[in-house]
Amino acid sequence: MNLLKEAKQVVKHNIRDYGMYIALFIIMVTFTILTDGLFMSSRNISNLLDASGYIAVLAVGVMLVIVIRHIDLSIGFLAGFLGAIAAILLLNGVPVFIVIPIVLVLGILAGSVTGFLVAKVGIPAFVATLAGWLIYRGAILLVTERSGTINVDNEAFNAIGNGYIPSIAQVGGLHLLSLLLGAVGILLYIFSSINSRKNKIKYNFDVVSKPMFIIQLIFVSTIIAYFTWLLAGYNGISWTVVIILLVVIVYHFVTTKTVIGRHIYAVGSNPEAAHLSGINVSKITFLVFGSMGMLSALSGILFTARLQSATTTAGTLFELDAIAAAFVGGVSAAGGVGKVTGAVIGAVVMATLTNGMNLMGVGIAPQYMIRGGVLALAVIFDVMTRRQKA
């Protein structure tokens, strides 16, 4: 009974963090029941994660933009445009290992221009990025005007969106390397959790009881093992999933373990107080928008590689899907609150809704309405939790 009571207290005090995971679990269980288990098949889960990759990457970037109390509407068509640039470069014989850095640098430059307009010139982010939305939309039409579609016939590049990590061997029909990576992931999670708990105890921070901590470790490790097993049962872990994990690891480290990360959240919580405390608000704004541009480029690469082509419609509504994913993932509309892992989970939640409704044969009109309702509930949840803490 004591453990049950403590579990309720932990969930109550961390409802913003745990709410999205609870929602994702409920959605997955519901669709699994309604589709007679088809939803949780290895093939479907693999396709779902790959399909959500380009939005998940955008969601991480836009989460940071919202954290510092700004918005970026240009990221969708910027991703589409840079994806088209990648396709054109490949079509002209430029090697993949050169194309990818070029496109990422172009993304950083594009984001930096937006950051300059917002941080230095003082143009509201909504206006500056709306201008970017129009410019990049026109740019896509311009570079694809001849054929409407630029096909990419490069196996190495297309593998980024459709390929899987190599298999060392098959064990009982399961992808061995994927299983090994899953095991490494579990060990790293356990090690980091234990280390974090020790540091909190060292500095007299509150921690959950040891039995509850062990239960948490077992629960999360079981989830990682289960999804690794699912992916290993199809073709293994895809390169898209690997890229998402790398983005999460890097940005989680930056936002939680570095001075820049602390400054980002300080600016989002109170820009005036951050400025008075010596933080260069303009620099942080510039860095966040530059980062957003780079992630837009990466998103464009993932999308183009997945389709194996660049089209005139690439990037349409990407920004709205990413913003929705960020809010569903727990970022606060008031700024200063949000997590990298939350943004990715938010993208997975939105992709799960779409995937599950497609399997059930739900029409596109109800799908938009349901996703809109989920977004509204996420924002209402944010407002209610902030009122309770006030």
mmCIF file of C-alpha atoms in Angstrom:
data_model
loop_
_atom_site.group_PDB
_atom_site.id
_atom_site.type_symbol
_atom_site.label_atom_id
_atom_site.label_comp_id
_atom_site.label_asym_id
_atom_site.label_seq_id
_atom_site.Cartn_x
_atom_site.Cartn_y
_atom_site.Cartn_z
ATOM 1 C CA MET A 1 0.000 0.000 0.000
ATOM 2 C CA ASN A 2 2.856 2.375 0.731
ATOM 3 C CA LEU A 3 4.325 1.793 -2.733
ATOM 4 C CA LEU A 4 0.924 2.386 -4.337
ATOM 5 C CA LYS A 5 0.485 5.613 -2.387
ATOM 6 C CA GLU A 6 3.978 6.761 -3.348
ATOM 7 C CA ALA A 7 3.324 5.902 -7.007
ATOM 8 C CA LYS A 8 0.203 8.091 -6.962
ATOM 9 C CA GLN A 9 2.179 10.951 -5.426
ATOM 10 C CA VAL A 10 4.954 10.607 -8.013
ATOM 11 C CA VAL A 11 2.461 10.698 -10.891
ATOM 12 C CA LYS A 12 0.580 13.620 -9.331
ATOM 13 C CA HIS A 13 3.710 15.724 -8.833
ATOM 14 C CA ASN A 14 5.046 14.881 -12.315
ATOM 15 C CA ILE A 15 1.765 14.831 -14.202
ATOM 16 C CA ARG A 16 3.086 17.163 -16.918
ATOM 17 C CA ASP A 17 5.909 14.721 -17.702
ATOM 18 C CA TYR A 18 3.967 11.496 -17.282
ATOM 19 C CA GLY A 19 0.693 12.635 -18.846
ATOM 20 C CA MET A 20 1.867 12.195 -22.432
ATOM 21 C CA TYR A 21 3.210 8.702 -21.734
ATOM 22 C CA ILE A 22 -0.063 7.676 -20.128
ATOM 23 C CA ALA A 23 -1.972 9.093 -23.113
ATOM 24 C CA LEU A 24 0.287 7.258 -25.592
ATOM 25 C CA PHE A 25 -0.196 3.997 -23.696
ATOM 26 C CA ILE A 26 -3.985 4.372 -23.701
ATOM 27 C CA ILE A 27 -4.042 5.249 -27.418
ATOM 28 C CA MET A 28 -1.861 2.258 -28.320
ATOM 29 C CA VAL A 29 -3.907 -0.184 -26.244
ATOM 30 C CA THR A 30 -7.145 1.168 -27.738
ATOM 31 C CA PHE A 31 -5.960 0.816 -31.344
ATOM 32 C CA THR A 32 -4.490 -2.631 -30.625
ATOM 33 C CA ILE A 33 -7.894 -3.823 -29.410
ATOM 34 C CA LEU A 34 -9.840 -2.135 -32.230
ATOM 35 C CA THR A 35 -7.532 -3.547 -34.939
ATOM 36 C CA ASP A 36 -7.324 -7.074 -33.462
ATOM 37 C CA GLY A 37 -3.623 -6.684 -32.714
ATOM 38 C CA LEU A 38 -2.618 -5.392 -36.160
ATOM 39 C CA PHE A 39 -1.576 -2.023 -34.747
ATOM 40 C CA MET A 40 1.152 -3.523 -32.520
ATOM 41 C CA SER A 41 2.590 -5.736 -35.253
ATOM 42 C CA SER A 42 6.337 -5.399 -35.849
ATOM 43 C CA ARG A 43 5.872 -4.090 -39.382
ATOM 44 C CA ASN A 44 3.322 -1.441 -38.396
ATOM 45 C CA ILE A 45 5.348 -0.113 -35.441
ATOM 46 C CA SER A 46 8.442 0.088 -37.643
ATOM 47 C CA ASN A 47 6.547 2.002 -40.341
ATOM 48 C CA LEU A 48 4.930 4.269 -37.730
ATOM 49 C CA LEU A 49 8.277 5.317 -36.271
ATOM 50 C CA ASP A 50 9.778 5.897 -39.715
ATOM 51 C CA ALA A 51 6.763 7.951 -40.794
ATOM 52 C CA SER A 52 7.011 10.170 -37.713
ATOM 53 C CA GLY A 53 10.774 10.743 -38.051
ATOM 54 C CA TYR A 54 10.826 13.986 -40.011
ATOM 55 C CA ILE A 55 8.144 15.545 -37.780
ATOM 56 C CA ALA A 56 9.890 14.364 -34.596
ATOM 57 C CA VAL A 57 13.094 16.116 -35.677
ATOM 58 C CA LEU A 58 11.188 19.332 -36.400
ATOM 59 C CA ALA A 59 9.310 19.043 -33.094
ATOM 60 C CA VAL A 60 12.576 19.062 -31.125
ATOM 61 C CA GLY A 61 13.627 22.326 -32.763
ATOM 62 C CA VAL A 62 10.263 24.051 -32.546
ATOM 63 C CA MET A 63 9.986 23.015 -28.880
ATOM 64 C CA LEU A 64 13.059 25.127 -28.106
ATOM 65 C CA VAL A 65 11.659 28.015 -30.168
ATOM 66 C CA ILE A 66 8.419 27.924 -28.157
ATOM 67 C CA VAL A 67 10.380 27.594 -24.898
ATOM 68 C CA ILE A 68 11.985 31.011 -25.599
ATOM 69 C CA ARG A 69 8.494 32.427 -26.348
ATOM 70 C CA HIS A 70 8.732 32.587 -30.142
ATOM 71 C CA ILE A 71 7.270 30.655 -33.070
ATOM 72 C CA ASP A 72 8.618 29.523 -36.458
ATOM 73 C CA LEU A 73 6.151 29.080 -39.317
ATOM 74 C CA SER A 74 8.803 28.726 -42.027
ATOM 75 C CA ILE A 75 10.212 25.346 -41.003
ATOM 76 C CA GLY A 76 7.884 23.212 -43.134
ATOM 77 C CA PHE A 77 8.653 24.730 -46.501
ATOM 78 C CA LEU A 78 12.283 25.291 -45.488
ATOM 79 C CA ALA A 79 12.520 21.525 -44.960
ATOM 80 C CA GLY A 80 10.831 20.891 -48.296
ATOM 81 C CA PHE A 81 13.084 23.358 -50.117
ATOM 82 C CA LEU A 82 16.324 22.002 -48.634
ATOM 83 C CA GLY A 83 15.161 18.465 -49.384
ATOM 84 C CA ALA A 84 14.760 19.568 -53.023
ATOM 85 C CA ILE A 85 18.250 21.109 -52.953
ATOM 86 C CA ALA A 86 19.619 17.758 -51.753
ATOM 87 C CA ALA A 87 17.808 15.979 -54.598
ATOM 88 C CA ILE A 88 19.209 18.431 -57.182
ATOM 89 C CA LEU A 89 22.758 18.059 -55.883
ATOM 90 C CA LEU A 90 22.495 14.262 -55.990
ATOM 91 C CA LEU A 91 21.037 14.452 -59.501
ATOM 92 C CA ASN A 92 24.140 16.377 -60.547
ATOM 93 C CA GLY A 93 26.482 13.719 -59.227
ATOM 94 C CA VAL A 94 27.524 15.276 -55.901
ATOM 95 C CA PRO A 95 28.396 12.493 -53.388
ATOM 96 C CA VAL A 96 26.061 11.898 -50.452
ATOM 97 C CA PHE A 97 28.765 12.599 -47.848
ATOM 98 C CA ILE A 98 29.120 16.093 -49.343
ATOM 99 C CA VAL A 99 25.417 16.755 -49.982
ATOM 100 C CA ILE A 100 24.313 16.205 -46.384
ATOM 101 C CA PRO A 101 26.786 18.679 -44.767
ATOM 102 C CA ILE A 102 25.992 21.278 -47.467
ATOM 103 C CA VAL A 103 22.254 21.016 -46.828
ATOM 104 C CA LEU A 104 22.697 21.162 -43.039
ATOM 105 C CA VAL A 105 24.890 24.278 -43.340
ATOM 106 C CA LEU A 106 22.289 25.904 -45.620
ATOM 107 C CA GLY A 107 19.709 25.132 -42.933
ATOM 108 C CA ILE A 108 21.846 26.786 -40.260
ATOM 109 C CA LEU A 109 22.280 29.860 -42.474
ATOM 110 C CA ALA A 110 18.534 30.074 -43.161
ATOM 111 C CA GLY A 111 17.747 29.749 -39.454
ATOM 112 C CA SER A 112 20.408 32.308 -38.600
ATOM 113 C CA VAL A 113 18.812 34.842 -40.953
ATOM 114 C CA THR A 114 15.506 34.388 -39.122
ATOM 115 C CA GLY A 115 17.299 34.624 -35.779
ATOM 116 C CA PHE A 116 18.980 37.857 -36.891
ATOM 117 C CA LEU A 117 15.654 39.403 -37.932
ATOM 118 C CA VAL A 118 14.049 38.462 -34.615
ATOM 119 C CA ALA A 119 16.958 39.038 -32.203
ATOM 120 C CA LYS A 120 18.767 41.990 -33.777
ATOM 121 C CA VAL A 121 16.273 43.799 -36.015
ATOM 122 C CA GLY A 122 13.385 43.245 -33.612
ATOM 123 C CA ILE A 123 10.846 41.861 -36.095
ATOM 124 C CA PRO A 124 8.203 39.697 -34.364
ATOM 125 C CA ALA A 125 8.940 36.015 -34.942
ATOM 126 C CA PHE A 126 5.455 35.421 -36.354
ATOM 127 C CA VAL A 127 5.998 38.018 -39.107
ATOM 128 C CA ALA A 128 9.615 37.076 -39.850
ATOM 129 C CA THR A 129 8.835 33.374 -40.165
ATOM 130 C CA LEU A 130 5.632 34.009 -42.135
ATOM 131 C CA ALA A 131 7.804 35.865 -44.643
ATOM 132 C CA GLY A 132 10.108 32.836 -44.666
ATOM 133 C CA TRP A 133 7.081 30.579 -45.219
ATOM 134 C CA LEU A 134 6.211 32.502 -48.382
ATOM 135 C CA ILE A 135 9.812 32.720 -49.613
ATOM 136 C CA TYR A 136 10.562 29.002 -49.186
ATOM 137 C CA ARG A 137 7.200 28.025 -50.680
ATOM 138 C CA GLY A 138 8.079 30.024 -53.777
ATOM 139 C CA ALA A 139 11.592 28.556 -53.787
ATOM 140 C CA ILE A 140 10.220 24.982 -53.837
ATOM 141 C CA LEU A 141 7.970 25.810 -56.775
ATOM 142 C CA LEU A 142 10.905 27.453 -58.538
ATOM 143 C CA VAL A 143 13.338 24.530 -58.268
ATOM 144 C CA THR A 144 10.712 21.904 -59.140
ATOM 145 C CA GLU A 145 8.830 23.864 -61.834
ATOM 146 C CA ARG A 146 10.055 21.788 -64.794
ATOM 147 C CA SER A 147 8.907 18.325 -63.770
ATOM 148 C CA GLY A 148 7.102 18.880 -60.483
ATOM 149 C CA THR A 149 9.055 15.955 -59.045
ATOM 150 C CA ILE A 150 12.804 15.349 -58.742
ATOM 151 C CA ASN A 151 13.477 11.639 -58.386
ATOM 152 C CA VAL A 152 16.398 10.535 -56.242
ATOM 153 C CA ASP A 153 18.151 7.432 -57.525
ATOM 154 C CA ASN A 154 20.828 7.072 -54.872
ATOM 155 C CA GLU A 155 20.735 3.994 -52.658
ATOM 156 C CA ALA A 156 22.922 5.435 -49.903
ATOM 157 C CA PHE A 157 20.779 8.568 -49.590
ATOM 158 C CA ASN A 158 17.438 6.749 -49.831
ATOM 159 C CA ALA A 159 18.582 4.329 -47.115
ATOM 160 C CA ILE A 160 18.407 7.241 -44.655
ATOM 161 C CA GLY A 161 14.623 7.209 -44.984
ATOM 162 C CA ASN A 162 13.960 3.581 -45.915
ATOM 163 C CA GLY A 163 16.989 1.528 -44.857
ATOM 164 C CA TYR A 164 17.814 -0.456 -41.740
ATOM 165 C CA ILE A 165 20.995 -1.057 -39.782
ATOM 166 C CA PRO A 166 22.906 -4.149 -40.974
ATOM 167 C CA SER A 167 22.166 -7.495 -39.411
ATOM 168 C CA ILE A 168 25.017 -9.456 -37.828
ATOM 169 C CA ALA A 169 22.844 -12.546 -37.709
ATOM 170 C CA GLN A 170 19.294 -13.746 -37.134
ATOM 171 C CA VAL A 171 18.410 -15.289 -33.767
ATOM 172 C CA GLY A 172 15.048 -17.001 -33.794
ATOM 173 C CA GLY A 173 13.977 -14.753 -36.658
ATOM 174 C CA LEU A 174 15.054 -11.630 -34.751
ATOM 175 C CA HIS A 175 17.563 -9.001 -35.886
ATOM 176 C CA LEU A 176 20.595 -9.593 -33.609
ATOM 177 C CA LEU A 177 22.241 -6.144 -33.899
ATOM 178 C CA SER A 178 18.953 -4.449 -33.011
ATOM 179 C CA LEU A 179 18.633 -6.648 -29.931
ATOM 180 C CA LEU A 180 22.177 -5.786 -28.890
ATOM 181 C CA LEU A 181 21.546 -2.055 -29.340
ATOM 182 C CA GLY A 182 18.376 -2.373 -27.275
ATOM 183 C CA ALA A 183 20.357 -4.094 -24.511
ATOM 184 C CA VAL A 184 22.967 -1.316 -24.609
ATOM 185 C CA GLY A 185 20.179 1.264 -24.415
ATOM 186 C CA ILE A 186 18.740 -0.404 -21.318
ATOM 187 C CA LEU A 187 22.154 -0.523 -19.629
ATOM 188 C CA LEU A 188 22.798 3.153 -20.412
ATOM 189 C CA TYR A 189 19.366 4.094 -19.062
ATOM 190 C CA ILE A 190 19.952 2.173 -15.815
ATOM 191 C CA PHE A 191 23.452 3.637 -15.401
ATOM 192 C CA SER A 192 22.326 7.240 -16.009
ATOM 193 C CA SER A 193 19.329 6.830 -13.679
ATOM 194 C CA ILE A 194 21.463 5.439 -10.856
ATOM 195 C CA ASN A 195 24.056 8.163 -11.363
ATOM 196 C CA SER A 196 21.377 10.874 -11.366
ATOM 197 C CA ARG A 197 19.846 9.467 -8.178
ATOM 198 C CA LYS A 198 23.250 9.441 -6.440
ATOM 199 C CA ASN A 199 23.864 13.083 -7.385
ATOM 200 C CA LYS A 200 20.442 14.131 -6.081
ATOM 201 C CA ILE A 201 21.058 12.348 -2.788
ATOM 202 C CA LYS A 202 24.509 13.937 -2.578
ATOM 203 C CA TYR A 203 23.003 17.425 -2.785
ATOM 204 C CA ASN A 204 20.030 16.577 -0.527
ATOM 205 C CA PHE A 205 17.355 16.663 -3.260
ATOM 206 C CA ASP A 206 14.167 14.666 -2.809
ATOM 207 C CA VAL A 207 14.180 11.238 -4.473
ATOM 208 C CA VAL A 208 11.696 8.367 -4.592
ATOM 209 C CA SER A 209 12.176 5.415 -2.280
ATOM 210 C CA LYS A 210 14.543 2.646 -3.332
ATOM 211 C CA PRO A 211 11.750 0.093 -4.036
ATOM 212 C CA MET A 212 9.909 2.663 -6.184
ATOM 213 C CA PHE A 213 13.146 3.519 -7.997
ATOM 214 C CA ILE A 214 13.728 -0.169 -8.796
ATOM 215 C CA ILE A 215 10.147 -0.477 -10.081
ATOM 216 C CA GLN A 216 10.727 2.527 -12.361
ATOM 217 C CA LEU A 217 13.923 0.982 -13.724
ATOM 218 C CA ILE A 218 12.211 -2.348 -14.404
ATOM 219 C CA PHE A 219 9.163 -0.681 -16.001
ATOM 220 C CA VAL A 220 11.110 1.542 -18.411
ATOM 221 C CA SER A 221 13.608 -1.224 -19.229
ATOM 222 C CA THR A 222 10.705 -3.546 -20.059
ATOM 223 C CA ILE A 223 9.208 -0.983 -22.443
ATOM 224 C CA ILE A 224 12.575 -0.477 -24.202
ATOM 225 C CA ALA A 225 13.040 -4.246 -24.453
ATOM 226 C CA TYR A 226 9.518 -4.775 -25.819
ATOM 227 C CA PHE A 227 9.808 -2.185 -28.590
ATOM 228 C CA THR A 228 13.301 -3.418 -29.455
ATOM 229 C CA TRP A 229 11.868 -6.917 -29.756
ATOM 230 C CA LEU A 230 9.083 -5.608 -32.020
ATOM 231 C CA LEU A 231 11.520 -3.806 -34.325
ATOM 232 C CA ALA A 232 13.906 -6.787 -34.350
ATOM 233 C CA GLY A 233 11.018 -8.959 -35.517
ATOM 234 C CA TYR A 234 10.677 -7.008 -38.785
ATOM 235 C CA ASN A 235 13.845 -5.596 -40.400
ATOM 236 C CA GLY A 236 15.489 -4.258 -37.270
ATOM 237 C CA ILE A 237 16.078 -0.668 -36.228
ATOM 238 C CA SER A 238 15.872 1.755 -39.159
ATOM 239 C CA TRP A 239 18.372 4.511 -39.883
ATOM 240 C CA THR A 240 15.541 7.001 -39.317
ATOM 241 C CA VAL A 241 15.116 5.754 -35.746
ATOM 242 C CA VAL A 242 18.898 5.927 -35.238
ATOM 243 C CA ILE A 243 18.906 9.567 -36.389
ATOM 244 C CA ILE A 244 15.994 10.424 -34.086
ATOM 245 C CA LEU A 245 17.789 8.817 -31.135
ATOM 246 C CA LEU A 246 20.982 10.754 -31.907
ATOM 247 C CA VAL A 247 19.031 14.038 -32.085
ATOM 248 C CA VAL A 248 17.327 13.242 -28.764
ATOM 249 C CA ILE A 249 20.617 12.339 -27.058
ATOM 250 C CA VAL A 250 22.449 15.451 -28.282
ATOM 251 C CA TYR A 251 19.650 17.907 -27.572
ATOM 252 C CA HIS A 252 18.749 16.308 -24.244
ATOM 253 C CA PHE A 253 22.372 16.686 -23.177
ATOM 254 C CA VAL A 254 22.548 20.305 -24.375
ATOM 255 C CA THR A 255 19.297 21.324 -22.688
ATOM 256 C CA THR A 256 19.916 19.561 -19.359
ATOM 257 C CA LYS A 257 23.692 19.468 -18.868
ATOM 258 C CA THR A 258 25.092 22.669 -20.405
ATOM 259 C CA VAL A 259 25.134 26.370 -19.626
ATOM 260 C CA ILE A 260 23.476 27.143 -22.961
ATOM 261 C CA GLY A 261 20.600 24.840 -22.049
ATOM 262 C CA ARG A 262 20.070 26.571 -18.704
ATOM 263 C CA HIS A 263 20.170 29.945 -20.433
ATOM 264 C CA ILE A 264 17.531 28.851 -22.953
ATOM 265 C CA TYR A 265 15.074 27.973 -20.187
ATOM 266 C CA ALA A 266 15.979 31.109 -18.228
ATOM 267 C CA VAL A 267 15.193 33.276 -21.257
ATOM 268 C CA GLY A 268 11.907 31.422 -21.748
ATOM 269 C CA SER A 269 10.893 31.771 -18.107
ATOM 270 C CA ASN A 270 11.563 35.503 -17.899
ATOM 271 C CA PRO A 271 13.486 37.309 -20.684
ATOM 272 C CA GLU A 272 13.821 40.540 -18.690
ATOM 273 C CA ALA A 273 15.185 38.809 -15.594
ATOM 274 C CA ALA A 274 17.521 36.739 -17.774
ATOM 275 C CA HIS A 275 18.872 39.906 -19.394
ATOM 276 C CA LEU A 276 19.390 41.588 -16.029
ATOM 277 C CA SER A 277 21.248 38.520 -14.750
ATOM 278 C CA GLY A 278 23.780 38.843 -17.571
ATOM 279 C CA ILE A 279 22.399 36.379 -20.122
ATOM 280 C CA ASN A 280 22.709 37.517 -23.733
ATOM 281 C CA VAL A 281 19.070 37.055 -24.807
ATOM 282 C CA SER A 282 19.785 38.003 -28.431
ATOM 283 C CA LYS A 283 22.537 35.384 -28.658
ATOM 284 C CA ILE A 284 20.279 32.658 -27.250
ATOM 285 C CA THR A 285 17.513 33.617 -29.685
ATOM 286 C CA PHE A 286 20.005 33.549 -32.563
ATOM 287 C CA LEU A 287 21.313 30.111 -31.532
ATOM 288 C CA VAL A 288 17.849 28.594 -31.140
ATOM 289 C CA PHE A 289 16.696 29.754 -34.576
ATOM 290 C CA GLY A 290 19.982 28.600 -36.138
ATOM 291 C CA SER A 291 19.437 25.194 -34.536
ATOM 292 C CA MET A 292 15.882 25.181 -35.848
ATOM 293 C CA GLY A 293 17.176 25.772 -39.367
ATOM 294 C CA MET A 294 19.601 22.848 -39.097
ATOM 295 C CA LEU A 295 16.867 20.509 -37.853
ATOM 296 C CA SER A 296 14.619 21.693 -40.697
ATOM 297 C CA ALA A 297 17.366 20.679 -43.118
ATOM 298 C CA LEU A 298 17.649 17.275 -41.444
ATOM 299 C CA SER A 299 13.872 16.876 -41.613
ATOM 300 C CA GLY A 300 13.955 17.700 -45.319
ATOM 301 C CA ILE A 301 16.659 15.081 -45.871
ATOM 302 C CA LEU A 302 14.624 12.426 -44.016
ATOM 303 C CA PHE A 303 11.441 13.241 -45.928
ATOM 304 C CA THR A 304 13.120 13.333 -49.345
ATOM 305 C CA ALA A 305 14.959 10.079 -48.632
ATOM 306 C CA ARG A 306 11.732 8.409 -47.501
ATOM 307 C CA LEU A 307 9.840 9.457 -50.643
ATOM 308 C CA GLN A 308 12.964 8.965 -52.790
ATOM 309 C CA SER A 309 12.015 12.211 -54.491
ATOM 310 C CA ALA A 310 11.433 15.924 -53.958
ATOM 311 C CA THR A 311 7.996 17.282 -54.852
ATOM 312 C CA THR A 312 6.282 20.653 -55.081
ATOM 313 C CA THR A 313 4.102 19.810 -52.068
ATOM 314 C CA ALA A 314 6.991 18.788 -49.779
ATOM 315 C CA GLY A 315 6.806 20.637 -46.478
ATOM 316 C CA THR A 316 3.077 21.350 -46.586
ATOM 317 C CA LEU A 317 1.704 21.546 -43.019
ATOM 318 C CA PHE A 318 4.973 20.214 -41.542
ATOM 319 C CA GLU A 319 5.203 23.260 -39.292
ATOM 320 C CA LEU A 320 1.695 22.751 -37.905
ATOM 321 C CA ASP A 321 2.318 19.056 -37.251
ATOM 322 C CA ALA A 322 5.586 19.888 -35.470
ATOM 323 C CA ILE A 323 4.017 22.645 -33.370
ATOM 324 C CA ALA A 324 1.144 20.328 -32.456
ATOM 325 C CA ALA A 325 3.628 17.581 -31.495
ATOM 326 C CA ALA A 326 5.556 20.012 -29.288
ATOM 327 C CA PHE A 327 2.415 21.094 -27.425
ATOM 328 C CA VAL A 328 1.121 17.543 -27.059
ATOM 329 C CA GLY A 329 4.593 16.679 -25.751
ATOM 330 C CA GLY A 330 4.270 19.122 -22.864
ATOM 331 C CA VAL A 331 5.846 22.394 -23.992
ATOM 332 C CA SER A 332 4.165 25.358 -22.345
ATOM 333 C CA ALA A 333 2.540 28.092 -24.404
ATOM 334 C CA ALA A 334 3.811 30.524 -21.746
ATOM 335 C CA GLY A 335 7.439 29.559 -22.461
ATOM 336 C CA GLY A 336 10.182 28.231 -20.212
ATOM 337 C CA VAL A 337 8.847 24.665 -19.989
ATOM 338 C CA GLY A 338 9.418 21.756 -22.351
ATOM 339 C CA LYS A 339 11.533 18.643 -22.865
ATOM 340 C CA VAL A 340 13.241 17.126 -25.877
ATOM 341 C CA THR A 341 11.878 13.666 -25.065
ATOM 342 C CA GLY A 342 8.415 15.170 -24.676
ATOM 343 C CA ALA A 343 8.529 16.716 -28.155
ATOM 344 C CA VAL A 344 9.472 13.367 -29.713
ATOM 345 C CA ILE A 345 6.769 11.525 -27.757
ATOM 346 C CA GLY A 346 4.307 14.192 -28.913
ATOM 347 C CA ALA A 347 5.266 13.469 -32.534
ATOM 348 C CA VAL A 348 4.801 9.749 -31.912
ATOM 349 C CA VAL A 349 1.385 10.390 -30.317
ATOM 350 C CA MET A 350 0.184 12.353 -33.356
ATOM 351 C CA ALA A 351 1.618 9.740 -35.758
ATOM 352 C CA THR A 352 -0.023 6.986 -33.695
ATOM 353 C CA LEU A 353 -3.415 8.654 -33.989
ATOM 354 C CA THR A 354 -3.056 8.962 -37.763
ATOM 355 C CA ASN A 355 -1.730 5.422 -38.185
ATOM 356 C CA GLY A 356 -4.384 3.843 -35.984
ATOM 357 C CA MET A 357 -7.243 5.697 -37.667
ATOM 358 C CA ASN A 358 -5.907 4.728 -41.104
ATOM 359 C CA LEU A 359 -5.877 1.062 -40.066
ATOM 360 C CA MET A 360 -9.493 1.439 -38.940
ATOM 361 C CA GLY A 361 -10.507 3.115 -42.190
ATOM 362 C CA VAL A 362 -11.456 6.436 -40.589
ATOM 363 C CA GLY A 363 -11.947 9.234 -43.139
ATOM 364 C CA ILE A 364 -9.539 12.139 -43.483
ATOM 365 C CA ALA A 365 -12.090 14.704 -42.237
ATOM 366 C CA PRO A 366 -12.694 12.991 -38.852
ATOM 367 C CA GLN A 367 -8.927 12.463 -38.548
ATOM 368 C CA TYR A 368 -8.234 16.198 -38.713
ATOM 369 C CA MET A 369 -11.006 16.884 -36.193
ATOM 370 C CA ILE A 370 -9.740 14.256 -33.738
ATOM 371 C CA ARG A 371 -6.140 15.472 -33.995
ATOM 372 C CA GLY A 372 -7.334 19.038 -33.460
ATOM 373 C CA GLY A 373 -9.229 17.916 -30.384
ATOM 374 C CA VAL A 374 -6.131 16.195 -28.995
ATOM 375 C CA LEU A 375 -4.110 19.391 -29.513
ATOM 376 C CA ALA A 376 -6.782 21.468 -27.751
ATOM 377 C CA LEU A 377 -6.826 19.028 -24.825
ATOM 378 C CA ALA A 378 -3.028 19.234 -24.559
ATOM 379 C CA VAL A 379 -3.110 23.033 -24.293
ATOM 380 C CA ILE A 380 -6.012 22.915 -21.821
ATOM 381 C CA PHE A 381 -3.988 20.430 -19.769
ATOM 382 C CA ASP A 382 -1.031 22.834 -19.806
ATOM 383 C CA VAL A 383 -3.169 25.760 -18.656
ATOM 384 C CA MET A 384 -4.835 23.744 -15.874
ATOM 385 C CA THR A 385 -1.538 22.373 -14.494
ATOM 386 C CA ARG A 386 -0.006 25.875 -14.446
ATOM 387 C CA ARG A 387 -3.024 27.215 -12.552
ATOM 388 C CA GLN A 388 -2.718 24.469 -9.952
ATOM 389 C CA LYS A 389 0.955 25.307 -9.381
ATOM 390 C CA ALA A 390 0.274 29.042 -9.189
#
